[in-house]
Coordinates of C-alpha atoms and ligand atoms in Angstrom, one line a residue:
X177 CA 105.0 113.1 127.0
X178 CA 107.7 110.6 126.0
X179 CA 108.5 111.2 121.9
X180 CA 109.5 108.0 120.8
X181 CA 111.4 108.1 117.2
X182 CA 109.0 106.9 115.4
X183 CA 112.1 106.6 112.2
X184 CA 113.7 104.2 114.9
X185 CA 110.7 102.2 115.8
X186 CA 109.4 101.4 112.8
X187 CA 112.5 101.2 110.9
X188 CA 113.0 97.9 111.7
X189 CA 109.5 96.8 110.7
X190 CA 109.8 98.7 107.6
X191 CA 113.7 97.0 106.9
X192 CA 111.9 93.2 107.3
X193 CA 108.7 94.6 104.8
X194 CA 111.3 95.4 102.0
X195 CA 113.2 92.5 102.3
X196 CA 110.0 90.2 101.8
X197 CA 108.5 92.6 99.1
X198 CA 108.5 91.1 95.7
X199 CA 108.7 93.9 93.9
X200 CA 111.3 96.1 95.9
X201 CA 114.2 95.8 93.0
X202 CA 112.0 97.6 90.7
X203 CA 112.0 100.5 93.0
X204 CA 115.6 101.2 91.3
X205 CA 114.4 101.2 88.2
X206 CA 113.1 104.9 89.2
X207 CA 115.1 108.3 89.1
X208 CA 115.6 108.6 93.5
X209 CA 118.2 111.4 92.7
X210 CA 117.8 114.9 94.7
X211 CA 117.2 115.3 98.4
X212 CA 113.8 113.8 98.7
X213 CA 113.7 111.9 101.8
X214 CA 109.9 110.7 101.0
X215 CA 107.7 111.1 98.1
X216 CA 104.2 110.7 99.0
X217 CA 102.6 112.3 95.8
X218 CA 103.8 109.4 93.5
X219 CA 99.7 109.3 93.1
X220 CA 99.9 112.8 91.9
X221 CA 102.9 113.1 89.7
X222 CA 104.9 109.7 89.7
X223 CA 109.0 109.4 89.6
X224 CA 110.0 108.9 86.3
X225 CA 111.9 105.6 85.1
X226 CA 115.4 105.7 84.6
X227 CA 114.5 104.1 81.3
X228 CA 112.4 106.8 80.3
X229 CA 115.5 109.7 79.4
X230 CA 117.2 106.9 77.2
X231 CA 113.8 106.3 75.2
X232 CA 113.5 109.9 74.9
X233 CA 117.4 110.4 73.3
X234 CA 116.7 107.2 71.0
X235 CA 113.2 108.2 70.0
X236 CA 115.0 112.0 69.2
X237 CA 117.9 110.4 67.7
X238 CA 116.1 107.4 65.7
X239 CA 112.4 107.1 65.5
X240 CA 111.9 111.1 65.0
X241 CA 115.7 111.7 63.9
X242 CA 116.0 109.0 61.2
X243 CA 112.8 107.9 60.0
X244 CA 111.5 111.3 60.3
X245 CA 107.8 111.5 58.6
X246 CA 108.2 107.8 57.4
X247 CA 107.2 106.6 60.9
X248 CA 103.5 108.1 61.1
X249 CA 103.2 104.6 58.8
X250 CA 106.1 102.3 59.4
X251 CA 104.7 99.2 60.5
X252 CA 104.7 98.9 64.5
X253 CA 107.1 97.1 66.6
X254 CA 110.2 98.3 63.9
X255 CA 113.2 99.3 65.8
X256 CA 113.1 102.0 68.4
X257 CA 111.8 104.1 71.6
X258 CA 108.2 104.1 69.5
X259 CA 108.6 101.2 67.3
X260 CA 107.1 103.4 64.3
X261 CA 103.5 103.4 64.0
X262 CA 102.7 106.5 65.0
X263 CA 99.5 106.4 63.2
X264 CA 98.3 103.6 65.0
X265 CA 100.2 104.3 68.2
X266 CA 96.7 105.9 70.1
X267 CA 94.9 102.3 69.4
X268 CA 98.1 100.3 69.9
X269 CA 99.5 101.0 73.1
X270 CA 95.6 101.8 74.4
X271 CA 95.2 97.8 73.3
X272 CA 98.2 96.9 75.7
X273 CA 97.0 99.4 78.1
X274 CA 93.5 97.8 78.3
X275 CA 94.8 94.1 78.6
X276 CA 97.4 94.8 81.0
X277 CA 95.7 97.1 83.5
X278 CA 92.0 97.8 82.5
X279 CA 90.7 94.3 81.7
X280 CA 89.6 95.6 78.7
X281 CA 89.4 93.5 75.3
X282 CA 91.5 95.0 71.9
X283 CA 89.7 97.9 70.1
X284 CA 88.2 99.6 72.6
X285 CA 91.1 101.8 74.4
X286 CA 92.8 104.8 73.4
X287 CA 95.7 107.5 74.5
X288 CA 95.9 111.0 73.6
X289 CA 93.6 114.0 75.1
X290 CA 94.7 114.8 78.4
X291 CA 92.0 113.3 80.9
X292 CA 89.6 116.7 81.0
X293 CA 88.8 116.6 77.1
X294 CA 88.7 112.6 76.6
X295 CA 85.7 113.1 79.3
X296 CA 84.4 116.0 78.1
X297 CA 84.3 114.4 74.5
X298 CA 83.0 110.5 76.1
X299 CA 80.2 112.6 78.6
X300 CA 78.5 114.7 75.6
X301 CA 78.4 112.1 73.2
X302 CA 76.9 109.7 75.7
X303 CA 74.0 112.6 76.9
X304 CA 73.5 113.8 73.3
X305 CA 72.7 110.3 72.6
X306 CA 70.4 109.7 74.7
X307 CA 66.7 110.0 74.7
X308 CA 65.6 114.0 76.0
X309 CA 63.2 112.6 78.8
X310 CA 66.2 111.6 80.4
X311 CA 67.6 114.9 81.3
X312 CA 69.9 114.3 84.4
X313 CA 74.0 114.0 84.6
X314 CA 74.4 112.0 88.1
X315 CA 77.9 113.0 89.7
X316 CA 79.0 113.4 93.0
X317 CA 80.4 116.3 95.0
X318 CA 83.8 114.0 95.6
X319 CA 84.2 114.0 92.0
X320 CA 87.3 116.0 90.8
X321 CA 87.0 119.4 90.2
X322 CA 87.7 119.3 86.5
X323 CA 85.2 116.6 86.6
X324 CA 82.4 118.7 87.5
X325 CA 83.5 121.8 85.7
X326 CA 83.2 119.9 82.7
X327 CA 80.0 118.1 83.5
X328 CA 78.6 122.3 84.6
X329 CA 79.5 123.0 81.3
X330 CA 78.0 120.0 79.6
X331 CA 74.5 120.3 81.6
X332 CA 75.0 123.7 80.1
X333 CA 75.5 123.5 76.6
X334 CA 72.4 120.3 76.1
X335 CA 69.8 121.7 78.8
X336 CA 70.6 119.4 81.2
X337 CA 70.7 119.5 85.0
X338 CA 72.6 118.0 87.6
X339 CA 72.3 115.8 90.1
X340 CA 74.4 115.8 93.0
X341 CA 75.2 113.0 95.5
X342 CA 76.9 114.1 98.5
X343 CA 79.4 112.1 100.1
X344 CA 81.3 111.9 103.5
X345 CA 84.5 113.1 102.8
X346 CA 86.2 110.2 104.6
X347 CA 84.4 107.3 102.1
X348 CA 83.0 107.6 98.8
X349 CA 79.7 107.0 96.9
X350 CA 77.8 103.9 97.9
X351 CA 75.5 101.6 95.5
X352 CA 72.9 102.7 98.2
X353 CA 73.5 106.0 97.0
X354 CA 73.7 105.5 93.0
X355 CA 70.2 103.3 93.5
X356 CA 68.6 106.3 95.0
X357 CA 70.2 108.7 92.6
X358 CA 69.5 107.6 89.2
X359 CA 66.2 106.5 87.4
X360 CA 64.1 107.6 84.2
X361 CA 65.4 110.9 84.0
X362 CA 69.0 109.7 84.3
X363 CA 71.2 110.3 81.0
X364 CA 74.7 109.3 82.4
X365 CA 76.4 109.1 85.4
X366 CA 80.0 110.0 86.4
X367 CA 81.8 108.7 89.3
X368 CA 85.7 108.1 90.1
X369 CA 86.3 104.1 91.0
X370 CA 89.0 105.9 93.7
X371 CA 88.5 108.7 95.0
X372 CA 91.1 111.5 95.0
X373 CA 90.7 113.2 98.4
X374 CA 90.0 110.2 100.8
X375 CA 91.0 107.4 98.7
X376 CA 87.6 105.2 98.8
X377 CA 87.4 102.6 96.5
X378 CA 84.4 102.4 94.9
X379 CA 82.0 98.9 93.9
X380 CA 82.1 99.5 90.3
X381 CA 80.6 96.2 89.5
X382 CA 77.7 97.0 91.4
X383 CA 76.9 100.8 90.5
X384 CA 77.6 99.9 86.8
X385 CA 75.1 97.2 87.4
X386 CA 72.6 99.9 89.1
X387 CA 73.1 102.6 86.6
X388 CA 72.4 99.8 83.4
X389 CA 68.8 98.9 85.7
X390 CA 68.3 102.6 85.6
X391 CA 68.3 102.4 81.8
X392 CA 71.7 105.3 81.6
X393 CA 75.4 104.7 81.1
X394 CA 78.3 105.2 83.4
X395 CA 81.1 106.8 82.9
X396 CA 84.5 105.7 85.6
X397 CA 86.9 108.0 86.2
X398 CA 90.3 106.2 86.7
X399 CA 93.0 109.0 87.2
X400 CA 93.6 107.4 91.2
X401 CA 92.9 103.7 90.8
X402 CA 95.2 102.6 86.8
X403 CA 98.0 101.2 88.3
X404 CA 96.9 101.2 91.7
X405 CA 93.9 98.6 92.4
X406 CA 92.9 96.2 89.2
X407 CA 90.4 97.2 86.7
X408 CA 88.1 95.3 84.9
X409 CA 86.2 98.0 82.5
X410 CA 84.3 94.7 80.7
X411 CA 84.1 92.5 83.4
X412 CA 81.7 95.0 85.4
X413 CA 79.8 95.9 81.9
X414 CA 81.2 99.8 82.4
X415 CA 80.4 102.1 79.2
X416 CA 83.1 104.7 79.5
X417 CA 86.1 105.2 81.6
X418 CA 89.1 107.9 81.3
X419 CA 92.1 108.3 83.5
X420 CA 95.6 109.6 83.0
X421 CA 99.1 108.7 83.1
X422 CA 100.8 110.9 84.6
X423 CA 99.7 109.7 88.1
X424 CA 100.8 106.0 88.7
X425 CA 101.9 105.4 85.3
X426 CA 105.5 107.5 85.4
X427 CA 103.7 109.5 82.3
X428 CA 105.1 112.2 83.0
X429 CA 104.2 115.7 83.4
X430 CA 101.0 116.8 81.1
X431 CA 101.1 113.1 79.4
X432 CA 98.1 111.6 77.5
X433 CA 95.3 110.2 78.9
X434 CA 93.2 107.5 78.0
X435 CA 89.5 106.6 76.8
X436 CA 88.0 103.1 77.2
X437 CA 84.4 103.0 74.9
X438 CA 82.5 100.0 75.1
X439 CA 82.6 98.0 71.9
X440 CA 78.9 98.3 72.0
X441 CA 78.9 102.0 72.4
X442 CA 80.7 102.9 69.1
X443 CA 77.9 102.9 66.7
X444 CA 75.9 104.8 68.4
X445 CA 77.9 107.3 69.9
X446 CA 79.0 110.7 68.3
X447 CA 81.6 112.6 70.1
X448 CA 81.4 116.5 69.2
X449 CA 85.4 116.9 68.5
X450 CA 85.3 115.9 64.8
X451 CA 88.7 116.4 64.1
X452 CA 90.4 114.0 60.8
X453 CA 92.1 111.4 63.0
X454 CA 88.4 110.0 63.6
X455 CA 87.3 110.5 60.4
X456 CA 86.7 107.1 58.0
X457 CA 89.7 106.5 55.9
X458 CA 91.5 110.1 57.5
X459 CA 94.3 110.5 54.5
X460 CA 91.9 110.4 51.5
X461 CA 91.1 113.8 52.5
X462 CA 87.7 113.8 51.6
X463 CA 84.8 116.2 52.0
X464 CA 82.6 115.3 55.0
X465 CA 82.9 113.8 58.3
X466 CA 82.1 110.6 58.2
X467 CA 83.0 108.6 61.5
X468 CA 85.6 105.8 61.8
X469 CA 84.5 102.7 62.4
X470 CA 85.3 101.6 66.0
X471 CA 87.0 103.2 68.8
X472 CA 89.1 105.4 66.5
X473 CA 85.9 107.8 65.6
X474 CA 86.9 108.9 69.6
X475 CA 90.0 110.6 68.1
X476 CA 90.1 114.0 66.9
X477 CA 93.8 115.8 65.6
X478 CA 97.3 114.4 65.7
X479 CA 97.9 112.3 68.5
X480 CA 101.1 112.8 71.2
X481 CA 103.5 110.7 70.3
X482 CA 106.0 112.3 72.0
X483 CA 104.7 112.1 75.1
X484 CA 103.8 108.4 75.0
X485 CA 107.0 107.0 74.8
X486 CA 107.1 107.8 78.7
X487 CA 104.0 106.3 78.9
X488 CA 105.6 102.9 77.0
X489 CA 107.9 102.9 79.7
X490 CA 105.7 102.4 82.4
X491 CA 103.6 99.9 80.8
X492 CA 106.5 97.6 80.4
X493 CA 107.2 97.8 84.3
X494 CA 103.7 97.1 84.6
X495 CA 104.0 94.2 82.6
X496 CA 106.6 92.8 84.1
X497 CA 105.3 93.2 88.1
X498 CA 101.8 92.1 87.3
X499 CA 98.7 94.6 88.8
X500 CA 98.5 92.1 91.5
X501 CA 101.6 92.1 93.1
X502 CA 101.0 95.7 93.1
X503 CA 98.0 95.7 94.6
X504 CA 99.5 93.3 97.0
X505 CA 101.7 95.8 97.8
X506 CA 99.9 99.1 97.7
X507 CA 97.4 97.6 100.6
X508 CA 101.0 96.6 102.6
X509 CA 102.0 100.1 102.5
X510 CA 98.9 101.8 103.1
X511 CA 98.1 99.2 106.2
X512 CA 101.2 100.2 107.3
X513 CA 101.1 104.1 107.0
X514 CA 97.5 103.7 108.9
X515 CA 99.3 101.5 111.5
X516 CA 102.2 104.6 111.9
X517 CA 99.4 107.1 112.0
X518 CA 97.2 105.1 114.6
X519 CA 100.1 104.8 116.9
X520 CA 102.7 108.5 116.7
X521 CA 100.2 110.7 114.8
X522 CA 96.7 110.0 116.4
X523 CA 98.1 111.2 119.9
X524 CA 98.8 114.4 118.3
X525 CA 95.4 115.6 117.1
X526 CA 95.4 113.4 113.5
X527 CA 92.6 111.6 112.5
X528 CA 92.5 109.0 109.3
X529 CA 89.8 110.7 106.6
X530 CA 90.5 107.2 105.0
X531 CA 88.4 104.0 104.9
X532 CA 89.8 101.8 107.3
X533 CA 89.0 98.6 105.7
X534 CA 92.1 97.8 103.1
X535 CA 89.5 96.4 100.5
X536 CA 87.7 99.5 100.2
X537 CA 91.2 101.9 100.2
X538 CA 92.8 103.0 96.7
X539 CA 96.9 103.9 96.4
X540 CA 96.2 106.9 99.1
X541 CA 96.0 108.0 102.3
X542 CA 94.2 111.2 103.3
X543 CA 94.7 112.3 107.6
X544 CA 93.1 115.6 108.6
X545 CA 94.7 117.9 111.3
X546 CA 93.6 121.4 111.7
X547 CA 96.8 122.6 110.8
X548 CA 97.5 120.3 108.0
X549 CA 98.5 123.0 105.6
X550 CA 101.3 124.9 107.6
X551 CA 102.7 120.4 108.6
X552 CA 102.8 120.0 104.8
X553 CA 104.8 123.3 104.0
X554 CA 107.0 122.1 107.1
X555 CA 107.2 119.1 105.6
X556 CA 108.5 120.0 102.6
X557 CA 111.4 121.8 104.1
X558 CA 111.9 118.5 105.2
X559 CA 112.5 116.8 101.6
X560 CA 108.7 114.7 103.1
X561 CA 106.7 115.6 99.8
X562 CA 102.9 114.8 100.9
X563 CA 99.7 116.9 99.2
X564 CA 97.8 119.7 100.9
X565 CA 94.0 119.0 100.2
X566 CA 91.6 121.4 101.6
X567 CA 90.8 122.4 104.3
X568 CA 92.8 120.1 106.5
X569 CA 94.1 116.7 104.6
X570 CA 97.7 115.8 104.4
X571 CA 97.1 113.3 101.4
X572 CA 100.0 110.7 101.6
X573 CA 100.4 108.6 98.4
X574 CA 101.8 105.6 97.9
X575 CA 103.1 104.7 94.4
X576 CA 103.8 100.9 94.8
X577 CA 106.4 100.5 92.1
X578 CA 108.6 103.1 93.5
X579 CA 107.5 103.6 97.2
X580 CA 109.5 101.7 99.9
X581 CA 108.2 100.8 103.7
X582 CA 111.6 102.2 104.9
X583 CA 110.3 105.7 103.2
X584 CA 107.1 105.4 104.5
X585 CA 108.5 105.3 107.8
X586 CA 110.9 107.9 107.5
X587 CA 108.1 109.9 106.3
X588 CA 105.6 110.0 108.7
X589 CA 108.3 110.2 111.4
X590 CA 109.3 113.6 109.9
X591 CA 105.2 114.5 109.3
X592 CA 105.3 113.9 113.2
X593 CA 107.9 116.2 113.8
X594 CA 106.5 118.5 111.4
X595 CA 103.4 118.7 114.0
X596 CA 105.5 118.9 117.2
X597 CA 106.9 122.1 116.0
X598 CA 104.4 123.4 114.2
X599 CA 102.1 122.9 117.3
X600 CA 105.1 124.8 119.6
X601 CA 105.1 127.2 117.5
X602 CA 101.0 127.9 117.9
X603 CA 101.2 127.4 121.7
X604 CA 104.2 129.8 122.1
X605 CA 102.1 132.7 120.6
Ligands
PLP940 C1 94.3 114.0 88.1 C2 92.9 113.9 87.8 C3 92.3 114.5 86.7 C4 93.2 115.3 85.9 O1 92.7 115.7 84.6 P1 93.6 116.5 83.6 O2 92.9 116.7 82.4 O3 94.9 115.6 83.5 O4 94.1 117.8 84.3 C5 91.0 114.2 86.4 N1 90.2 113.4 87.3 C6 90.7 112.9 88.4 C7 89.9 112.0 89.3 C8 92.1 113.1 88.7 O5 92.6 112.5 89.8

């Protein structure tokens, strides 16, 4: 067998798609230092922004530095990596968060837990609120592992059970299979809009829709799709939604997540970490809980506002590339990492455990040989930084922001090359 290089042929291609792509100068915006010759876990942990170690030194030097305990209450937008605030810095940057990549309205967004206690705190106040009859937590068995550790736990603690949908590892969950799943008993229902092994996009409209006619709520998870594929939390009627920041967001290691509550929700709804950030009027110290009004009662201790001034960074790249262009782009380079895969890596044993259609694709990738793990250590000796996901997935994201076609080719051409020789070695012994 001929081996074409596949970095040759589809260099060109990949030179002509990041000439035409809009958004290719803010690719340089990005920290591409060290000998990474492809990132493909920008969906996992994405490059930082150059930006981001400057807003760090000014927020040390001046917000933190200078102001020092005067900015929990200077009024926001003063100068500065935070603009002061800090106080209101959860609410305030979940407001911009919301409008610019949630489609949700002011007042019902916040940053601070990491993703596994915002849900933890949004999916027990939602079952403890509603009525006992309904004693089911509807989640899938694609949901992510902390997802349905947490949801184990919850079942747990309030006498609940779970039900389980099963999906095919290639897609995701259906509406078919939410209509057949939930009814009278259900209390909530927790599903991601992508999901994190093969990258389905789920119809969130539609299950939100099915879950309401069920009488529960639903809860989205959004860790794959903020950032990647446009939200719209009010436009489909969702309840609850979490995701983190760390992923497509250039957060940063361990950064805070988010919450999104419906307005509608907040009366009703008691979350069980009472701490005095949600607590009415927090600094008159007073005895008693008594909840916040609004979206802040979801708040427990002293948020991080450390770790969102990364997290300001990548909004305002957001901001300025609009989520669709970004979109625009994120089904470009995944069309054109199936298109590489279809032509060097199918001959070779690889199949595609991702939905073909573009429409119904997150940010991600996912092709399964048998010997996927042992091609992804290889290709990491190679500076090609894909994801390993059990048992056999080579998970290749694609962070649109900082992700280029000429990397995507250059990629895969050295995740082909990772199979020839990983394949010698097997048939040698
Ligand atoms: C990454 C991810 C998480 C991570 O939760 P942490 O609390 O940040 O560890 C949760 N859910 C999904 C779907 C994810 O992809």
């Amino acid at each position: 067998m001929t081996t074409p290089d596949v970095g040759t042929r589809f260099a060109a291609r990949a030179a002509e798609l990041d000439a035409a792509d809009p958004l290719r100068p803010l690719r340089d915006r990005f920290v591409l230092a060290g000998d990474v010759v492809a990132y493909f876990d920008g969906n996992s942990l994405g490059r930082p922004l150059r930006v981001t170690g400057e807003a760090l030194a000014a927020f040390t030097a001046h917000d933190w530095g200078e102001r020092l305990i005067r900015s929990w209450d200077e009024e926001v937008g003063a100068s500065g990596a935070t603009g002061g605030g800090w106080v209101d810095l959860p609410a305030a940057l979940g407001d911009r968060l919301g409008a610019l990549l949630l489609g949700a309205a002011p007042g019902q967004t916040l940053l601070g837990d990491s993703t596994s206690v915002w849900l933890y705190k949004l999916a027990r106040a939602a079952v403890d609120a509603a009525d006992p009859a309904r004693d089911e937590i509807v989640l899938s068995d694609d949901d992510f592992p902390t997802d349905r550790y947490l949801l184990e736990g919850i079942a747990a603690e309030t006498g609940r059970r779970l039900r389980w949908i099963p999906t095919d590892p290639a897609g995701g969950v259906s509406p078919e299979q939410v209509a057949a799943a939930v009814g009278p008993r259900t209390a909530l229902v927790v599903l991601s809009h992508v999901a994190y092994r093969s990258g389905f996009l789920a119809d969130a409209a539609t299950i939100t829709g099915l879950v309401h006619d069920a009488g529960a709520l639903v809860c989205w998870d959004l860790c794959h799709s903020v950032g990647s594929v446009p939200v719209a939390l009010d436009a489909w009627g969702a309840d609850l939604a979490v995701g983190c920041t760390y992923k497509y967001l250039g957060g940063g290691p361990g950064s805070p997540a988010f919450a999104y509550v419906a307005a509608r929700h907040h009366e009703a709804l008691r979350q069980p970490v009472q701490g005095w950030f949600g607590r009415a009027d927090q600094f008159a110290m007073a005895a008693g809980y008594v909840p916040a009004p609004g979206v802040r009662r979801f708040l427990s201790g002293t948020p991080p506002v450390l770790a969102l001034v990364p997290v300001r960074a990548g909004l305002d790249v957001y901001a300025e590339a609009g989520i669709g262009a970004v979109r625009a782009k994120s089904e470009a380079l995944t069309a054109f990492a199936v298109e590489i895969a279809d032509e060097v890596l199918a001959p070779l044993g690889v199949e595609l455990a991702s939905p073909r259609d573009p429409a119904r694709r997150g940010g991600h990738v996912t092709l399964r040989h048998p010997d996927a793990e042992a091609v992804v250590a290889e290709c990491r000796r190679r500076g090609v930084v894909p994801d390993f996901r059990a048992p056999d997935g080579i998970r290749v994201g694609l962070a649109p922001l900082s992700t280029s076609f000429t990397e995507v080719a250059a990629g895969l051409s050295e995740v082909r090359s990772a199979l020839v020789s990983t394949n010698c070695r097997y048939s040698d012994s």
